CSV table of C-alpha atoms in Angstrom, one decimal:
chain,number,residue,atom,x,y,z
A,24,MET,CA,-31.6,70.3,-39.4
A,25,GLY,CA,-33.8,68.9,-42.1
A,26,HIS,CA,-33.4,65.5,-43.6
A,27,LEU,CA,-30.2,63.6,-43.3
A,28,MET,CA,-27.9,63.8,-46.3
A,29,ALA,CA,-25.4,61.1,-47.4
A,30,ASP,CA,-22.5,63.3,-46.3
A,31,ASP,CA,-24.0,63.5,-42.8
A,32,VAL,CA,-23.7,59.8,-42.4
A,33,THR,CA,-20.2,59.5,-43.7
A,34,THR,CA,-18.6,62.4,-41.8
A,35,ASP,CA,-17.9,62.9,-38.1
A,36,ALA,CA,-20.3,65.8,-38.0
A,37,THR,CA,-21.8,66.5,-34.6
A,38,ARG,CA,-24.6,68.7,-33.3
A,39,PHE,CA,-24.5,69.7,-29.7
A,40,GLY,CA,-21.9,67.0,-29.1
A,41,LEU,CA,-24.1,64.2,-30.6
A,42,PRO,CA,-23.5,62.6,-34.0
A,43,VAL,CA,-25.7,64.2,-36.6
A,44,ARG,CA,-27.2,60.9,-37.6
A,45,VAL,CA,-29.0,60.6,-34.2
A,46,VAL,CA,-30.5,64.1,-34.4
A,47,PRO,CA,-33.9,62.7,-35.6
A,48,LEU,CA,-34.0,60.5,-32.5
A,49,VAL,CA,-33.1,63.5,-30.3
A,50,LYS,CA,-35.8,65.6,-31.9
A,51,ALA,CA,-38.3,62.9,-31.4
A,52,GLY,CA,-37.3,62.2,-27.8
A,53,VAL,CA,-37.4,65.9,-26.9
A,54,VAL,CA,-40.8,66.5,-28.4
A,55,LEU,CA,-42.1,63.3,-26.8
A,56,GLY,CA,-40.6,64.3,-23.4
A,57,ILE,CA,-42.3,67.7,-23.6
A,58,GLY,CA,-45.6,65.9,-24.0
A,59,LEU,CA,-44.9,63.4,-21.3
A,60,GLY,CA,-43.6,66.1,-18.9
A,61,GLY,CA,-46.9,68.0,-19.4
A,62,PHE,CA,-48.9,64.8,-18.8
A,63,VAL,CA,-47.0,64.1,-15.5
A,64,ASP,CA,-47.5,67.7,-14.4
A,65,GLY,CA,-51.2,67.8,-15.3
A,66,ILE,CA,-52.1,64.3,-14.0
A,67,VAL,CA,-50.0,64.4,-10.8
A,68,LEU,CA,-50.1,68.0,-9.7
A,69,HIS,CA,-53.4,69.2,-11.2
A,70,GLN,CA,-55.6,66.1,-10.8
A,71,LEU,CA,-54.2,63.6,-8.2
A,72,LEU,CA,-52.5,66.0,-5.7
A,73,GLN,CA,-54.6,69.0,-6.7
A,74,VAL,CA,-51.9,71.4,-5.5
A,75,HIS,CA,-52.8,73.8,-8.3
A,76,HIS,CA,-54.7,74.1,-11.6
A,77,MET,CA,-53.7,75.8,-14.8
A,78,VAL,CA,-55.1,79.2,-13.9
A,79,SER,CA,-55.6,78.9,-10.2
A,80,ALA,CA,-53.6,82.1,-9.4
A,81,ARG,CA,-55.9,84.1,-11.7
A,82,ARG,CA,-59.2,82.2,-11.1
A,83,PRO,CA,-59.1,80.5,-7.7
A,84,PRO,CA,-60.9,77.2,-7.8
A,85,THR,CA,-62.8,78.1,-4.6
A,86,THR,CA,-66.2,78.7,-6.4
A,87,MET,CA,-68.0,76.6,-8.9
A,88,ALA,CA,-67.2,79.2,-11.7
A,89,GLY,CA,-63.5,79.3,-10.7
A,90,MET,CA,-63.3,75.5,-10.7
A,91,GLU,CA,-65.0,75.3,-14.1
A,92,ALA,CA,-62.6,77.8,-15.5
A,93,ASN,CA,-59.6,75.8,-14.2
A,94,VAL,CA,-61.0,72.5,-15.4
A,95,VAL,CA,-61.4,74.0,-18.9
A,96,ALA,CA,-57.9,75.4,-18.8
A,97,ASP,CA,-56.5,72.1,-17.5
A,98,GLY,CA,-58.3,70.3,-20.4
A,99,LEU,CA,-56.8,72.7,-23.0
A,100,PHE,CA,-53.4,72.2,-21.4
A,101,HIS,CA,-53.8,68.4,-21.6
A,102,ALA,CA,-54.9,68.7,-25.3
A,103,GLY,CA,-51.6,70.5,-25.9
A,104,THR,CA,-49.5,67.9,-24.2
A,105,TYR,CA,-51.4,65.2,-26.1
A,106,LEU,CA,-50.4,66.9,-29.4
A,107,PHE,CA,-46.8,67.1,-28.4
A,108,THR,CA,-46.9,63.4,-27.5
A,109,ILE,CA,-48.5,62.4,-30.8
A,110,VAL,CA,-46.0,64.5,-32.8
A,111,GLY,CA,-43.1,62.9,-30.8
A,112,ILE,CA,-44.4,59.4,-31.5
A,113,VAL,CA,-44.6,60.2,-35.3
A,114,LEU,CA,-41.1,61.7,-35.3
A,115,LEU,CA,-39.8,58.6,-33.5
A,116,TYR,CA,-41.5,56.3,-36.0
A,117,ARG,CA,-40.0,58.3,-38.9
A,118,ALA,CA,-36.5,58.3,-37.2
A,119,TRP,CA,-36.6,54.5,-36.7
A,120,ARG,CA,-37.6,54.0,-40.4
A,121,HIS,CA,-34.6,56.0,-41.6
A,122,PRO,CA,-31.7,53.6,-42.6
A,123,ALA,CA,-29.0,56.1,-41.4
A,124,VAL,CA,-30.4,56.4,-37.9
A,125,PRO,CA,-29.0,53.9,-35.5
A,126,PRO,CA,-31.2,52.1,-32.9
A,127,ALA,CA,-30.0,54.0,-29.9
A,128,GLY,CA,-32.2,53.4,-26.8
A,129,ARG,CA,-30.2,55.5,-24.4
A,130,THR,CA,-30.2,58.4,-26.8
A,131,ILE,CA,-34.0,58.2,-27.0
A,132,PHE,CA,-34.4,57.8,-23.2
A,133,GLY,CA,-32.0,60.7,-22.6
A,134,SER,CA,-33.8,62.9,-25.1
A,135,VAL,CA,-37.1,62.2,-23.5
A,136,LEU,CA,-35.7,63.3,-20.2
A,137,MET,CA,-34.3,66.4,-21.9
A,138,GLY,CA,-37.8,67.2,-23.2
A,139,PHE,CA,-39.3,66.7,-19.8
A,140,GLY,CA,-36.7,69.0,-18.3
A,141,LEU,CA,-37.3,71.6,-21.1
A,142,PHE,CA,-41.1,71.4,-20.3
A,143,ASN,CA,-40.4,72.1,-16.6
A,144,LEU,CA,-38.1,75.0,-17.4
A,145,VAL,CA,-40.5,76.7,-20.0
A,146,GLU,CA,-43.6,76.0,-18.0
A,147,GLY,CA,-41.9,77.1,-14.8
A,148,VAL,CA,-40.6,80.4,-16.2
A,149,VAL,CA,-43.7,81.2,-18.3
A,150,ASP,CA,-46.6,80.0,-16.1
A,151,HIS,CA,-45.1,80.5,-12.6
A,152,HIS,CA,-43.1,83.6,-13.1
A,153,LEU,CA,-43.9,85.6,-16.2
A,154,LEU,CA,-47.7,85.1,-16.5
A,155,VAL,CA,-48.2,84.0,-12.8
A,156,LEU,CA,-51.0,81.6,-13.9
A,157,HIS,CA,-50.3,79.4,-10.9
A,158,ARG,CA,-47.6,78.4,-8.4
A,159,VAL,CA,-46.4,74.9,-8.0
A,160,TRP,CA,-47.6,74.4,-4.4
A,161,PRO,CA,-49.1,77.7,-3.0
A,162,ALA,CA,-50.4,76.0,0.2
A,163,GLY,CA,-47.5,73.7,0.7
A,164,PRO,CA,-44.9,73.9,3.5
A,165,GLY,CA,-42.6,76.8,3.0
A,166,PRO,CA,-43.0,79.7,0.7
A,167,PRO,CA,-44.5,79.2,-2.8
A,168,LEU,CA,-41.3,80.5,-4.3
A,169,LEU,CA,-39.4,77.5,-2.8
A,170,TRP,CA,-41.5,75.1,-4.8
A,171,ASP,CA,-41.3,77.1,-8.0
A,172,VAL,CA,-37.5,77.2,-7.7
A,173,LEU,CA,-37.4,73.4,-7.0
A,174,PHE,CA,-39.6,72.8,-10.1
A,175,LEU,CA,-37.1,74.8,-12.2
A,176,LEU,CA,-34.2,73.0,-10.7
A,177,SER,CA,-35.9,69.7,-11.5
A,178,GLY,CA,-36.0,70.9,-15.1
A,179,VAL,CA,-32.3,71.7,-15.1
A,180,ALA,CA,-31.5,68.3,-13.6
A,181,LEU,CA,-33.6,66.4,-16.1
A,182,LEU,CA,-32.2,68.4,-19.0
A,183,VAL,CA,-28.5,67.9,-18.0
A,184,GLY,CA,-29.1,64.3,-16.9
A,185,GLY,CA,-30.9,63.4,-20.1
A,186,TYR,CA,-28.1,65.0,-22.2
A,187,ALA,CA,-25.5,63.0,-20.3
A,188,ILE,CA,-27.4,59.7,-20.8
A,189,ALA,CA,-27.9,60.5,-24.6
A,190,ARG,CA,-24.1,61.2,-24.9
A,191,SER,CA,-23.2,58.0,-23.1
A,192,ASP,CA,-25.1,55.7,-25.6
A,193,SER,CA,-22.7,53.1,-26.7
A,194,ALA,CA,-24.5,52.8,-30.0
A,195,VAL,CA,-23.4,56.3,-30.9
A,196,ALA,CA,-20.5,57.1,-28.5
A,197,SER,CA,-17.9,55.8,-30.9
A,198,GLU,CA,-19.0,58.3,-33.5
A,199,ARG,CA,-18.1,61.4,-31.5
């Protein structure tokens, strides 16, 4: 899935049910969505609601040392999401400059939602279940597993919904 070739533009080639010529937009949107998904998670859950921090299951933030460790881990997490966001913006800029890539707003929006969903799925599986770095809402109503599963289901919903939106883009739908 490197650069678009002339044959890609003139054929009915598709990738994952989307025209090949919108693949650069999809890549950009997914990467941008991963970054934005991380920012929403970090800002809303870690900072505003403070329901968990990055390593709060391993280093409870109940002491100054524990809180310092979590603040550093949260900062590193935000640095990573910042990098994904910047790379997504660069990819989006490059896609928009390519003459073969159509201006397809719903494709971009849907792809950002797919990236957000992918973030929730990967972060949920890796951080909540495999590494057990933290739980979504360990002190919330109901068992912590409930919130972890709801987080994963939100990822599935964002991924599937984003894909449906991207496929429905009238700027590219006639090419399928």
